[in-house]
Amino acid sequence: MIFRPKYFFGETFSGLRRNFLMFFTAISTVAITLFMVGFFLIIVYDVQAILSSVKSQVEVAVYLKDNATQEFRDYLESEIKSWEEVSEVVFISKEQALEKFKADNEGSDILKEIQGNPLPASFEIRLSSPEKVEQIALRFLTKEGTYIDGVDEVIYGQNYVQKLFQITAIAGSIAFLVIVMLLLAAIVLIYNTIRLSIHARRKEIEVMKLVGATNWFVRIPFLFEGFFEGVVGSIIAVIMLFFISNYLLIRGEKAIIDTLRVKELAILGSSNVILYIYAGIIILGGLIGLLSSSFALKRYIRV
Amino acid sequence: MNMIELRNVSKVYEDKSVALKNINIGIKKGEFVFLVGPSGSGKSTIIKLLIREIPVTGGAIFIAGRNICNLKYSRVPQLRRNIGSVFQDFKLLPNKTVFENVAFALEVIGRPGYVIKLQVPQVLKLVGLEHKMKSYPHQLSAGEQQRVSIARAFVNRPPILLADEPTGNLDPVNSEGIMKLLSRINLIGTTVAMATHDRNIVNSMRRRVIELEEGEVIRDQKRGVYGS
């Protein structure tokens, strides 16, 4: 068959014009369903980003006994540095600890009560794999369950950290399920809308087949139309997502950042990931439109 | 050689109803043939078999010497381009103008624009509707709509024209007009087969009549009348 773009585009667009209501329905179905998918995807991405930056701030503080020797400190520091889960070790001497405490509590009555330096020296350990925090903490324990000599206490927010990881894991799988469900709902809805619009034009298909049109000849305008509806619908979805994420989500994020005191956060607007999400939605829209048309046509094309 | 030939053709539908039993018919090039008989006698089944809308159950059908029963699915459009078909319900597209409805048949087979612009007005003139090119089907009378559908079937100058109850929805005056048109098309050399149960038309035309009853040919008569 000779490919004649003029005829096919002409047919596609006159089809769109004549079946405006169907066209409008299909486009808004694509726009709304893919908007939902995208919106949820962005929220999930956001929450994950917040959680992972919270996680990256999980620290292990190792407080040393006052009688710990310089030798022991050096030994411990080099030992900790050799662990691959550790990204950074900072030693804080008794003096530094006191200064920091003073700075934190400036003007408070509590400073008057302090005599001498009751604060211990410590190592602050940052982790490259925060999930291993418990294992790291355990390394400061002897087999009997007491701290090794020279270590007074190890603190890593035991309960808080574990809950955080549990919540992250559960939230992650729920989010995955919801996205899959939303996506399925989107596909079913779009498919049905496109199927209905083809059903409404089954007579046209019948006539085309009767006057000797090949299957591809019948198919191509419908495929164009499905693709076009998918792409236009998803572009509308992306435009809505763009405004929503710029005006609502980023503000919400800032509020969350302020409350959680998360220092370094992959802010949505400044991230490339959102562009991938947008591009993905448009590609997905076009594909769903095209495939829906193709599948829906099967029933009508065999005359 | 016969233009259309049915050899021992039988057709049983999926619901097990027997539509045709061992039919043998030969129609020569340029002939005009009526297929008559009551509803359910198998007239429409023959038309559908000829354009491969449905497959045969047994036997073989030859068009211009070629067995169309073992035609590949991808070759069916080619077959249909050589057979114009006209139906009782016109099968016009309501959202296309008269011109577009006829042009559609040429676009579908890949004719270039200038051929379409030339041939469509010609064939519309043949059916007497050159002044209604821009009208939509719903603005036309039933007789005019049927003439548009004949124009569409004939615009490609197929060697065969099949008509399934083309006057079924028309009054006697319009029916006569359609028959004149089909006769003219036949005079140009087109083989015409028309299924009908319109007694008056068959009797006034005096053409070959093949009578079917319960899926069997019970009469095949040159220059025949409707009922014996």
XYZ file of C-alpha atoms in Angstrom, chain A residues 40-41 43-49 51-52 55 163-181:
31
model
C 1.020 10.076 42.974
C 4.367 9.323 41.403
C 4.348 12.536 45.864
C 5.970 9.146 46.277
C 9.204 10.356 44.800
C 9.085 13.335 47.130
C 8.365 11.318 50.235
C 11.110 8.895 49.325
C 13.517 11.769 48.836
C 12.882 9.863 53.906
C 16.214 9.096 52.353
C 17.981 8.444 56.729
C 10.616 2.747 63.010
C 11.824 5.076 60.336
C 13.160 2.183 58.324
C 10.006 0.143 58.805
C 7.823 3.027 57.697
C 9.996 3.653 54.679
C 9.764 0.044 53.599
C 5.989 -0.176 54.066
C 5.369 3.188 52.451
C 7.518 2.104 49.546
C 5.557 -1.062 48.815
C 2.162 0.569 49.343
C 3.165 3.352 46.997
C 4.289 0.830 44.416
C 0.965 -1.023 44.660
C -1.073 2.161 44.409
C 0.867 3.308 41.376
C 0.384 -0.038 39.679
C -3.351 0.054 40.449
